[in-house]
Amino acid sequence: MRKAIIAGNWKMNKTPEEAAELVRALVPAVKGAACEVVVCVPSVCFDVVSKAAQGSNIHLGAQNVHFAKNGAYTGELSVEMLKACGVEYVIIGHSERRQYFGEMDATVNLRTLAAVAGGLIPIVCVGEKKEERESGYTDAIVQYQTLMALTGLTPEQVKGIVIAYEPVWAIGTGLTATDEQANETIGVIRKALQRHYGAAVADAVRIQYGGSMKPGNVKGLMAQPEIDGGLIGGASLNAPDFTAVVLFDR
Ligand code: PGA
């Protein structure tokens, strides 16, 4: 049985003060949640969020990580730096990184390898664009992105990865994949994992859905057998909505 994982992706939102306020509201609200709870926050908020979440069931995540140990990479953060700030999870290959910052499958792979080697849990994002779905390429795209991201990991390491299936056309648009579409595409990803790494690995890997997941649709999505959680953007920015998503089973 896979434990569900709901992760907030705050993107470029919240000052440290606003972050602390949100986490202080979340701590009592999500206490006792059945799922794993993660907030992936801007790096300037690591400190206040880790303090505000201390002793709670809320885990700290980052939104990107560089693959080098250190060096001349202006603007980047290393695995070691994230870990020193209490970060446990890291989003890798988000479609906004791919779309606006030149992220490629090859660099998604390097980041994933570095995160795993350093003991961070990657949340690897994959997903097709609108025109790719309309042309019938969804399955090919998500399988390719997934297998490329994981190249070089051992089957045992793959077991610990989280994958987020995020159809690009559903992110921040208010459009959501139907429960069945999300379940079907996540099933395609799981089958690819099964072919490459075996059934035990495919059964262990948690695959989230992301793209306008919110209080009104979380129950239906989470009722699907292949969907093991959510990566939540807009609805993670306020305590009532994120709490309702986290407590989807109540
Ligand atoms: P959204 O973002 O929930 O605002 O669509 C999801 C994401 O980009 O991870």
XYZ file of C-alpha atoms and ligand atoms in Angstrom:
259
model
C 0.000 0.000 0.000
C 1.452 3.360 -1.040
C 1.122 6.269 1.398
C -0.474 9.280 -0.263
C 1.649 12.420 -0.512
C 0.223 15.911 -0.896
C 2.798 18.587 -1.660
C 2.223 22.313 -1.963
C 4.235 24.104 -4.635
C 4.255 27.733 -3.631
C 6.222 28.764 -6.728
C 7.343 32.436 -6.531
C 4.907 33.404 -3.787
C 5.208 34.457 -0.122
C 7.701 36.548 1.772
C 9.202 34.907 4.864
C 6.657 36.693 7.032
C 3.723 35.506 4.922
C 5.218 32.008 4.808
C 5.471 31.791 8.581
C 1.878 32.924 8.936
C 0.618 30.270 6.512
C 2.578 27.459 8.133
C 1.468 28.496 11.607
C -2.120 28.158 10.395
C -1.428 24.808 8.717
C 0.314 23.106 11.636
C -2.776 22.560 13.822
C -5.082 22.180 10.820
C -3.271 19.264 9.118
C -2.205 17.521 12.311
C -3.190 13.878 12.103
C -3.477 13.872 8.299
C -3.352 10.360 6.872
C -1.100 11.451 3.999
C 2.436 12.785 3.954
C 2.349 16.601 3.867
C 5.055 18.671 2.158
C 5.415 22.364 1.373
C 7.859 23.315 -1.400
C 8.680 26.917 -0.663
C 10.948 29.642 -2.048
C 14.445 29.283 -0.608
C 14.205 32.598 1.256
C 11.444 30.958 3.318
C 13.302 27.750 4.294
C 14.359 29.103 7.634
C 11.015 30.456 8.841
C 9.076 27.487 7.484
C 11.331 24.898 9.078
C 11.043 26.722 12.399
C 7.263 27.101 12.147
C 6.849 23.446 11.118
C 9.181 22.027 13.742
C 7.643 19.080 15.588
C 4.713 18.946 13.157
C 3.901 16.539 10.317
C 4.700 19.184 7.689
C 7.868 18.454 5.714
C 9.993 21.039 3.940
C 10.608 20.930 0.199
C 12.513 23.021 -2.348
C 11.520 23.854 -5.923
C 14.803 23.038 -7.681
C 18.357 21.898 -6.972
C 21.631 22.030 -8.867
C 23.573 18.873 -9.620
C 27.092 20.079 -8.820
C 28.458 19.856 -5.294
C 29.454 23.526 -5.362
C 31.184 26.010 -7.613
C 30.610 28.786 -10.104
C 26.862 28.407 -10.714
C 25.422 31.828 -9.978
C 21.929 31.701 -8.542
C 21.884 27.952 -7.903
C 21.628 25.901 -4.701
C 23.283 22.558 -3.982
C 21.893 19.453 -2.314
C 24.117 20.078 0.681
C 22.809 23.637 1.064
C 19.198 22.458 0.937
C 19.824 19.715 3.457
C 21.519 22.142 5.809
C 18.284 24.167 5.780
C 16.135 21.182 6.720
C 14.874 20.447 3.206
C 13.811 16.824 2.625
C 12.032 16.951 -0.749
C 12.792 18.753 -3.975
C 10.688 19.368 -7.071
C 12.694 18.629 -10.214
C 11.772 19.375 -13.824
C 8.617 21.353 -13.164
C 7.035 22.394 -16.457
C 7.623 26.058 -15.600
C 11.359 25.309 -15.303
C 11.192 23.468 -18.633
C 9.169 26.234 -20.308
C 10.860 29.389 -18.997
C 14.326 28.336 -17.847
C 15.588 25.870 -20.410
C 15.272 22.781 -18.240
C 15.777 19.649 -20.345
C 15.343 15.943 -19.764
C 19.133 15.581 -19.507
C 19.410 18.184 -16.726
C 16.332 16.809 -14.980
C 18.219 13.522 -14.876
C 21.403 15.120 -13.462
C 19.428 16.912 -10.764
C 17.550 13.731 -9.869
C 20.771 11.729 -9.587
C 22.352 14.401 -7.375
C 19.274 14.682 -5.150
C 19.066 10.929 -4.611
C 22.805 10.581 -4.020
C 22.592 13.317 -1.391
C 19.538 11.908 0.373
C 16.817 14.274 -0.848
C 13.538 12.859 -2.157
C 12.920 14.149 -5.674
C 9.439 14.977 -6.899
C 10.068 14.566 -10.619
C 7.546 16.352 -12.830
C 6.451 15.047 -16.202
C 3.544 15.972 -18.448
C 2.396 16.699 -21.930
C 1.443 20.028 -23.532
C -2.014 20.648 -24.917
C -1.012 20.111 -28.544
C 0.836 16.923 -27.622
C -2.289 15.476 -26.019
C -4.375 16.539 -28.996
C -1.928 14.818 -31.352
C -2.037 11.589 -29.365
C 1.516 11.825 -27.991
C 0.692 11.910 -24.286
C 1.753 8.363 -23.482
C 4.991 8.602 -25.451
C 5.917 11.942 -23.828
C 5.307 10.916 -20.234
C 7.097 7.593 -20.633
C 10.100 9.262 -22.258
C 10.327 12.045 -19.678
C 10.001 9.588 -16.805
C 12.580 7.087 -18.012
C 15.038 9.831 -18.992
C 14.735 11.440 -15.554
C 15.500 8.178 -13.784
C 18.367 6.966 -15.985
C 21.275 5.781 -13.869
C 19.303 5.130 -10.692
C 19.176 1.600 -9.298
C 15.745 -0.052 -8.999
C 16.049 0.321 -5.223
C 16.633 4.076 -5.613
C 13.719 4.416 -8.030
C 11.395 3.009 -5.351
C 11.931 6.111 -3.228
C 11.216 8.644 -5.976
C 7.990 10.607 -6.216
C 6.720 11.379 -9.712
C 4.242 14.159 -10.396
C 2.185 13.790 -13.531
C 1.230 17.332 -14.458
C -0.445 17.915 -17.811
C 0.945 21.308 -18.773
C -2.443 22.491 -20.024
C -3.937 21.945 -16.558
C -1.379 23.938 -14.565
C -2.670 27.209 -13.209
C -5.397 27.266 -15.828
C -8.322 26.027 -13.774
C -8.595 23.167 -16.272
C -8.157 19.774 -14.652
C -7.613 16.432 -16.282
C -10.662 14.292 -15.671
C -10.252 11.684 -12.954
C -10.107 9.034 -15.671
C -7.549 10.891 -17.840
C -5.256 11.405 -14.868
C -5.624 7.813 -13.727
C -5.020 6.442 -17.203
C -1.857 8.455 -17.865
C -0.453 7.690 -14.427
C -1.150 4.037 -15.210
C 0.925 4.409 -18.385
C 3.815 5.801 -16.326
C 3.533 2.954 -13.832
C 3.566 0.365 -16.615
C 6.744 1.885 -18.027
C 8.312 1.631 -14.559
C 7.197 -1.982 -14.370
C 8.813 -2.843 -17.705
C 12.103 -1.204 -16.769
C 12.420 -1.837 -13.058
C 10.008 -4.668 -12.241
C 6.660 -4.936 -10.504
C 7.944 -4.381 -6.965
C 9.417 -1.013 -7.942
C 6.377 0.050 -9.981
C 4.105 -0.821 -7.049
C 6.212 1.207 -4.619
C 6.664 4.449 -6.570
C 4.225 7.167 -5.646
C 2.816 9.096 -8.571
C 0.981 12.332 -7.884
C -1.396 14.241 -10.088
C -0.846 17.988 -10.454
C -2.734 20.686 -12.319
C -5.484 22.722 -10.671
C -6.055 20.154 -7.942
C -8.208 21.819 -5.291
C -10.789 21.125 -2.573
C -13.564 20.641 -5.127
C -11.857 17.937 -7.189
C -9.389 16.258 -4.838
C -11.768 13.538 -3.643
C -12.545 12.289 -7.139
C -8.918 12.316 -8.221
C -7.696 10.615 -5.054
C -10.342 7.916 -5.410
C -8.555 6.712 -8.560
C -6.401 3.667 -7.898
C -3.262 4.928 -9.668
C -3.213 8.412 -8.112
C -1.095 8.573 -4.966
C -1.306 12.246 -4.141
C -1.129 15.725 -5.542
C 1.248 18.546 -6.340
C -0.752 21.639 -5.544
C 0.019 25.136 -6.805
C -2.695 27.772 -6.426
C -4.646 25.903 -3.756
C -1.559 25.549 -1.563
C -1.265 29.299 -1.007
C -3.988 29.617 1.597
C -4.549 27.510 4.698
C -8.240 26.561 4.263
C -7.795 25.264 0.697
C -4.549 23.391 1.325
C -5.980 21.885 4.509
C -9.068 20.686 2.643
C -6.865 19.061 -0.002
C -4.614 17.406 2.598
C -7.651 16.111 4.512
C -9.257 14.768 1.314
C -10.230 11.556 3.065
C -12.320 13.210 5.782
P -1.733 24.535 -9.989
O -0.156 24.208 -10.085
O -2.276 23.667 -8.890
O -1.805 26.004 -9.681
O -2.326 24.187 -11.306
C 0.302 22.895 -9.970
C 1.784 22.856 -10.197
O 2.285 23.586 -11.060
O 2.501 22.079 -9.546
